[in-house]
Short mmCIF file of C-alpha atoms in Angstrom, two decimals:
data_model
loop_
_atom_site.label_atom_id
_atom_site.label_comp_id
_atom_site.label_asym_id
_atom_site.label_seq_id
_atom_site.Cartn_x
_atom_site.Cartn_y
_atom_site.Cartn_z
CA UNK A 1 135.68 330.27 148.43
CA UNK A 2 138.59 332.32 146.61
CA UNK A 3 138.94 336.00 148.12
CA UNK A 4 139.79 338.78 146.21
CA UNK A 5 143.39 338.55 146.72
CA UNK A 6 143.91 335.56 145.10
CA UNK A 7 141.57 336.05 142.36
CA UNK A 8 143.88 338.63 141.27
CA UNK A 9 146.99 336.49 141.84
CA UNK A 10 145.71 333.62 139.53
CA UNK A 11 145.26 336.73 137.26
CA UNK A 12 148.65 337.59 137.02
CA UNK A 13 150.09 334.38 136.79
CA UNK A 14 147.83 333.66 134.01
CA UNK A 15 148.85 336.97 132.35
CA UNK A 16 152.16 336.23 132.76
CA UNK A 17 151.93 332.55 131.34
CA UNK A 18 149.46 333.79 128.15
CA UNK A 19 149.55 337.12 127.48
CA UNK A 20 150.66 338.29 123.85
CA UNK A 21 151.06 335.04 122.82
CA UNK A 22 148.56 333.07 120.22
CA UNK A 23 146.87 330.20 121.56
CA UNK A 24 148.48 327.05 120.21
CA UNK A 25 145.26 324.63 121.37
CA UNK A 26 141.81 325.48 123.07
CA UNK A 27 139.62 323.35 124.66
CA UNK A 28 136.17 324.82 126.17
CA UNK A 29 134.73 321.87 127.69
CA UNK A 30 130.79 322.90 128.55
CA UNK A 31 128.49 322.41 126.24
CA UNK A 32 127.54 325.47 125.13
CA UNK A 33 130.95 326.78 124.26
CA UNK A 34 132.81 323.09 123.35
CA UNK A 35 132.78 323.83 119.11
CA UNK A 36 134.00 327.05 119.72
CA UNK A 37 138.00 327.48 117.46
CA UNK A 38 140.35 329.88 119.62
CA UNK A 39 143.15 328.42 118.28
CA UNK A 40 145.22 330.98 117.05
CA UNK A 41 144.16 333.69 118.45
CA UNK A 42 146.47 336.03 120.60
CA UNK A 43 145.77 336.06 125.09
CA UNK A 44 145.78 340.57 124.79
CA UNK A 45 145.23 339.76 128.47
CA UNK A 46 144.01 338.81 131.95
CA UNK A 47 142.26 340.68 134.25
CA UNK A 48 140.74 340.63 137.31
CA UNK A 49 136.93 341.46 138.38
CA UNK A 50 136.21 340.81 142.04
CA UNK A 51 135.94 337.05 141.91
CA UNK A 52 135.90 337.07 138.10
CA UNK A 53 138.62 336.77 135.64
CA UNK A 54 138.63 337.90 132.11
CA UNK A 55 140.88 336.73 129.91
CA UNK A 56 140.81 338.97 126.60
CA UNK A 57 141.52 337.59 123.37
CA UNK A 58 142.34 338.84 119.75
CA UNK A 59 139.61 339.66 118.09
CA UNK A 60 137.30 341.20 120.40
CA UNK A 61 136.26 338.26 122.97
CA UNK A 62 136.81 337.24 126.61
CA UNK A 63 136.89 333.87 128.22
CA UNK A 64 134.73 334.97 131.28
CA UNK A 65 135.62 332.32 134.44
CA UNK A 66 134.45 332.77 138.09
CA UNK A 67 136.02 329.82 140.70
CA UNK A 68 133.15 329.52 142.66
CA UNK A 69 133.97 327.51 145.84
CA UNK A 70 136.47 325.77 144.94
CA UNK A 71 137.74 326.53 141.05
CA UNK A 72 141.11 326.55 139.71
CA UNK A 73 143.47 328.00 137.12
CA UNK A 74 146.82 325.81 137.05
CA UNK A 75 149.55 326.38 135.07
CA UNK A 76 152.20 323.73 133.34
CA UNK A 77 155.42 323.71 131.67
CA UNK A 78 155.81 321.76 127.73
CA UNK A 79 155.18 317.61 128.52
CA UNK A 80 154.95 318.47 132.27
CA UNK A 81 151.91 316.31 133.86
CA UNK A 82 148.65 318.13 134.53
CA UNK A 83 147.79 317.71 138.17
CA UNK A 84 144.53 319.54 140.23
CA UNK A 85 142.12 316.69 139.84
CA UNK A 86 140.39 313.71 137.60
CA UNK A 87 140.08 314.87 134.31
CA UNK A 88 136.55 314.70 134.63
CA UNK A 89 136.76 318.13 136.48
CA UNK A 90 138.43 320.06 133.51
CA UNK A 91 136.01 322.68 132.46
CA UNK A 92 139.20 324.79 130.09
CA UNK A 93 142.43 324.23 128.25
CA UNK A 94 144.11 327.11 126.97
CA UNK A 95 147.82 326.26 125.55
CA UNK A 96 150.95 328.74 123.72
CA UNK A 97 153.83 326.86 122.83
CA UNK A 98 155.30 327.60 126.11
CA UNK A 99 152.56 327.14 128.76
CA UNK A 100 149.05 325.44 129.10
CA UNK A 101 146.61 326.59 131.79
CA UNK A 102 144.18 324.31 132.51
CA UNK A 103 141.03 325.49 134.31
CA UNK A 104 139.07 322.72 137.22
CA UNK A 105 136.06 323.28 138.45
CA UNK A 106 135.10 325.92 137.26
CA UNK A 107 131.30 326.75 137.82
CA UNK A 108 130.88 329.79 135.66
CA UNK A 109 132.61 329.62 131.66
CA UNK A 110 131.94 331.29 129.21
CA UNK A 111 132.90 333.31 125.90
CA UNK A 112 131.32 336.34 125.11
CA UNK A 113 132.30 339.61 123.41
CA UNK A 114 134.75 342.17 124.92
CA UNK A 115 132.37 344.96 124.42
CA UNK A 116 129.78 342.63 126.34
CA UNK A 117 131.89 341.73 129.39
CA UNK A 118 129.30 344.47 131.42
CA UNK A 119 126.61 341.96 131.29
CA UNK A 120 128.88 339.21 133.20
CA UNK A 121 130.76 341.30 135.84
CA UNK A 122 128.31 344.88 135.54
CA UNK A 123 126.43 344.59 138.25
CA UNK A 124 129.45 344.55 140.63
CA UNK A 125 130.48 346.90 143.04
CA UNK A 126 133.92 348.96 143.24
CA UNK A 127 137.07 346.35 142.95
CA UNK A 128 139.05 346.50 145.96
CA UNK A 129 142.10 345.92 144.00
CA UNK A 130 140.77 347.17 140.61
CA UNK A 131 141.31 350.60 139.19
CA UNK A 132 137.75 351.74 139.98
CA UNK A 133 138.14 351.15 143.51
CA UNK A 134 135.99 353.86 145.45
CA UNK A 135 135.67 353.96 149.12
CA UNK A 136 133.11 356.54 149.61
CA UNK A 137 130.99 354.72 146.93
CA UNK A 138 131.36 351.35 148.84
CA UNK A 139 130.65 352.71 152.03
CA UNK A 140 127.60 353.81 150.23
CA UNK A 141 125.88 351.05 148.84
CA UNK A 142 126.99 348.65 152.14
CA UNK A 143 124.44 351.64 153.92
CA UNK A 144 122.06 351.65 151.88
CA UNK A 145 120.48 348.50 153.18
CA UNK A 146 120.53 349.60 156.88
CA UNK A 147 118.86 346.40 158.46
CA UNK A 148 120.69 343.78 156.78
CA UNK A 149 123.52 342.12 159.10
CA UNK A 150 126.93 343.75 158.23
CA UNK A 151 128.11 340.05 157.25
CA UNK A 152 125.86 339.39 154.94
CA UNK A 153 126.32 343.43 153.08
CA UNK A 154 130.21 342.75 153.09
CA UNK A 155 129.98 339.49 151.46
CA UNK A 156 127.41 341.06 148.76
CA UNK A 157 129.39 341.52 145.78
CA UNK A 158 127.41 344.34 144.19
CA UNK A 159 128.31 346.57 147.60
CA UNK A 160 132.27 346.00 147.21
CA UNK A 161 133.92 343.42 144.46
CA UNK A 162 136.29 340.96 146.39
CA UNK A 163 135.58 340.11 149.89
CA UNK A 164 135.10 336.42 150.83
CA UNK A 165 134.15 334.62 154.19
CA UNK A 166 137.38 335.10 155.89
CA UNK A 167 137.70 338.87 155.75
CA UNK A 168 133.97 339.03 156.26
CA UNK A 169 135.01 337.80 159.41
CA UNK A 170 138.23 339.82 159.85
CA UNK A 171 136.80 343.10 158.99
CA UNK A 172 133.73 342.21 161.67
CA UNK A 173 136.32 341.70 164.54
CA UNK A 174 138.55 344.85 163.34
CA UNK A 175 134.98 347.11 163.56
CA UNK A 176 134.20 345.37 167.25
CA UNK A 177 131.32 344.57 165.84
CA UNK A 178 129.50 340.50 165.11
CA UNK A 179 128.65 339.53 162.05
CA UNK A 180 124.93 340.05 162.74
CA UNK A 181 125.27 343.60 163.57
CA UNK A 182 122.15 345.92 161.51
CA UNK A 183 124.61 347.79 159.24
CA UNK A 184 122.59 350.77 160.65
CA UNK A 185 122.99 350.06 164.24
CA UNK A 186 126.90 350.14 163.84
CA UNK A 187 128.09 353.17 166.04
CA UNK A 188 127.92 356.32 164.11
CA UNK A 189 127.46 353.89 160.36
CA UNK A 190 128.30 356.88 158.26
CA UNK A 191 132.10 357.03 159.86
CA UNK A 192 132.50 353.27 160.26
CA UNK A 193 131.73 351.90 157.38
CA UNK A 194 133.89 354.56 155.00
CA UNK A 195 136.63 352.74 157.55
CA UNK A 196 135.32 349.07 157.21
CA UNK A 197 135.72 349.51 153.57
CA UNK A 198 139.33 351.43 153.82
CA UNK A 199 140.14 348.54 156.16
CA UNK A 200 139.22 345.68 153.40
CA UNK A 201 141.01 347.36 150.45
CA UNK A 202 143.98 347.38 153.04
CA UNK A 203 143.95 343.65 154.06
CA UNK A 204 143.44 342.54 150.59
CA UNK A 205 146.26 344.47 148.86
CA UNK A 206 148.62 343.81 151.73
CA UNK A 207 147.92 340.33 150.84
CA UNK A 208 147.87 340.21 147.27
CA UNK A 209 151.40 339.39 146.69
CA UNK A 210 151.98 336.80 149.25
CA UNK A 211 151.57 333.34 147.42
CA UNK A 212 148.56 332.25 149.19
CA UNK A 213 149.43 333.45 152.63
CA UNK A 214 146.44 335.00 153.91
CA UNK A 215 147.20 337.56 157.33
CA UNK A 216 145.40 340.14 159.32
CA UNK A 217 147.31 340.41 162.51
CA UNK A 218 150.45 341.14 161.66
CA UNK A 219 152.17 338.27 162.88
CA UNK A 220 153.91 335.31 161.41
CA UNK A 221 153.77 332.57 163.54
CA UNK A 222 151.88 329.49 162.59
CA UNK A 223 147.81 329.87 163.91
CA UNK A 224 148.18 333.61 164.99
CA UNK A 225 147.62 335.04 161.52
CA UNK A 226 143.95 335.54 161.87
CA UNK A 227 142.22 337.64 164.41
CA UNK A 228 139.15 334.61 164.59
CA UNK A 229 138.46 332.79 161.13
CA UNK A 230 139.17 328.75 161.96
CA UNK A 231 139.40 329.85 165.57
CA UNK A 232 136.80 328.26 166.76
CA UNK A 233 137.03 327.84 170.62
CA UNK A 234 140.71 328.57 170.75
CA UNK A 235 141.12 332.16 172.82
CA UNK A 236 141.28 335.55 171.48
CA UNK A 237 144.11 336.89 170.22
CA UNK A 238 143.41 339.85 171.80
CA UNK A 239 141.45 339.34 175.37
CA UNK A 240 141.69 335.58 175.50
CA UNK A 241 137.96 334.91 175.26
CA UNK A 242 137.15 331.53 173.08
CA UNK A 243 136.37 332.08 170.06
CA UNK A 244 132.81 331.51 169.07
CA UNK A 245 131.68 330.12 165.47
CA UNK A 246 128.32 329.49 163.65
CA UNK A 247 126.40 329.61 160.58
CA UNK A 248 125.83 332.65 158.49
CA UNK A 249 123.87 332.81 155.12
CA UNK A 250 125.36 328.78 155.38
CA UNK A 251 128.89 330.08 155.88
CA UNK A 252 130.93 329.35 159.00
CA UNK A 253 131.20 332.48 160.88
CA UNK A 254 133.70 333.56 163.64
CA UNK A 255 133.57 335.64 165.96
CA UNK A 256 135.03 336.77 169.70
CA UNK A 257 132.24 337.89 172.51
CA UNK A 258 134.61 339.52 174.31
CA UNK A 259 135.63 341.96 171.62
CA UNK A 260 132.62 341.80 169.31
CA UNK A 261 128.90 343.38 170.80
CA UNK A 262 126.03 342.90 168.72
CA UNK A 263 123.60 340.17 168.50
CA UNK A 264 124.58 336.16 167.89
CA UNK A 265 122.58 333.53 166.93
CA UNK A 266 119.49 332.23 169.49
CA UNK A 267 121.80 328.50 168.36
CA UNK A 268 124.94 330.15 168.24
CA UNK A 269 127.18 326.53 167.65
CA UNK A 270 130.31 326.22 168.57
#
């Protein structure tokens, strides 16, 4: 599933490609939406929401898209070929006379009005790369569920707006923590989470402008830039201890038991 980070580099790129330019041709291919005419209008522009992009158009609407699991935004050049899958799997085609993004798999599409976007992307927590980004107020609502797994609360996007499964995992192994770890039986919650939460909007800025390249540890090489996620059985990083994976809310979840205390699973997989 898309993470924050490149959520808000599709965003740009899109913004770059449409923004204050009028739509040339428009195709919303779901039902619901399929007869609607943007041709014409003007891209004002693109923005980012968590996992959600908004793309605002002239005359007060907003192509609302989410890319689920695995969703896509790709841009071509005048007469170049489209490429990203069968056509079957085009959900949007947005076109200017110099650019035409074309929109795969795309779970969640729809048009509503600007002054309506709340109702789509509302109920979401502070943006870690958004201007409303607050850390005391994420560190908030991740405690206000005390018993539910800090895993699970990170990965909630009405606690904090842009965390997928790989810096669920991250952020777990920076806090020494597992995955299935009571957010209220972290040590001392009301410090560690206001620096759980500092830590995420860190990770995902630092790696908002790299193209794709997702890294945590600080290091370059090839299979060292994550602390555990897709490290299954491979040894620590840090104390050499093999790296331990299994199921969480039916997402693959790493973890090290020699850095990470908490409880595991009673099957705890690989």
């Amino acid at each position: 599933m898309p993470e924050g980070d490149s959520v808000h580099r599709a965003a740009a790129r899109l913004h770059a490609a449409l923004a204050g330019k009028p739509l040339t041709h428009a195709d919303l291919r779901v039902p619901r939406f399929a007869t609607a005419d943007l041709t014409g209008r003007t891209t004002l522009g693109v923005t980012p929401r968590g996992k959600h992009l908004l793309a605002r158009l002239e005359g007060g609407l907003t192509l609302h898209s989410h890319l689920g699991m695995d969703g896509t935004w790709n841009l071509f050049g005048p007469g170049e070929k489209w490429r990203g899958g069968p056509a079957f799997e085009i959900r949007a085609v947005l076109a200017t006379a110099d650019a035409t993004a074309v929109g795969y798999r795309l779970p969640v599409l729809e048009l509503l009005r600007t002054a309506d976007e709340a109702r789509a992307v509302g109920h979401l927590g502070p943006d870690l790369l958004g201007p409303d980004w607050d850390q005391t107020r994420a560190a908030a609502n991740l405690l206000a569920d005390p018993g539910r797994p800090l895993g699970e609360a990170l990965l909630d996007q009405r606690n904090l707006a842009g965390i997928g499964n790989i810096y669920k995992c991250e952020l777990c192994f920076l806090a020494q923590v597992t995955p299935w770890t009571p957010v209220g039986a972290l040590p001392d919650p009301e410090t560690t989470l206001p620096r759980v939460a500092a830590a995420a909007q860190r990770l995902l800025a630092a790696n908002a402008g790299h193209g794709g390249s997702r890294n945590t540890t600080g290091i370059r090489r090839p299979g060292r830039e994550l602390f555990v996620y897709g490290r299954a059985r491979r040894p620590c990083l840090r104390c050499g201890t093999p790296v331990r994976e299994a199921p969480q809310d039916g997402r693959p979840t790493y973890w090290c038991p020699g850095c990470q205390s908490g409880p595991v699973p009673d099957h705890p997989g690989r």
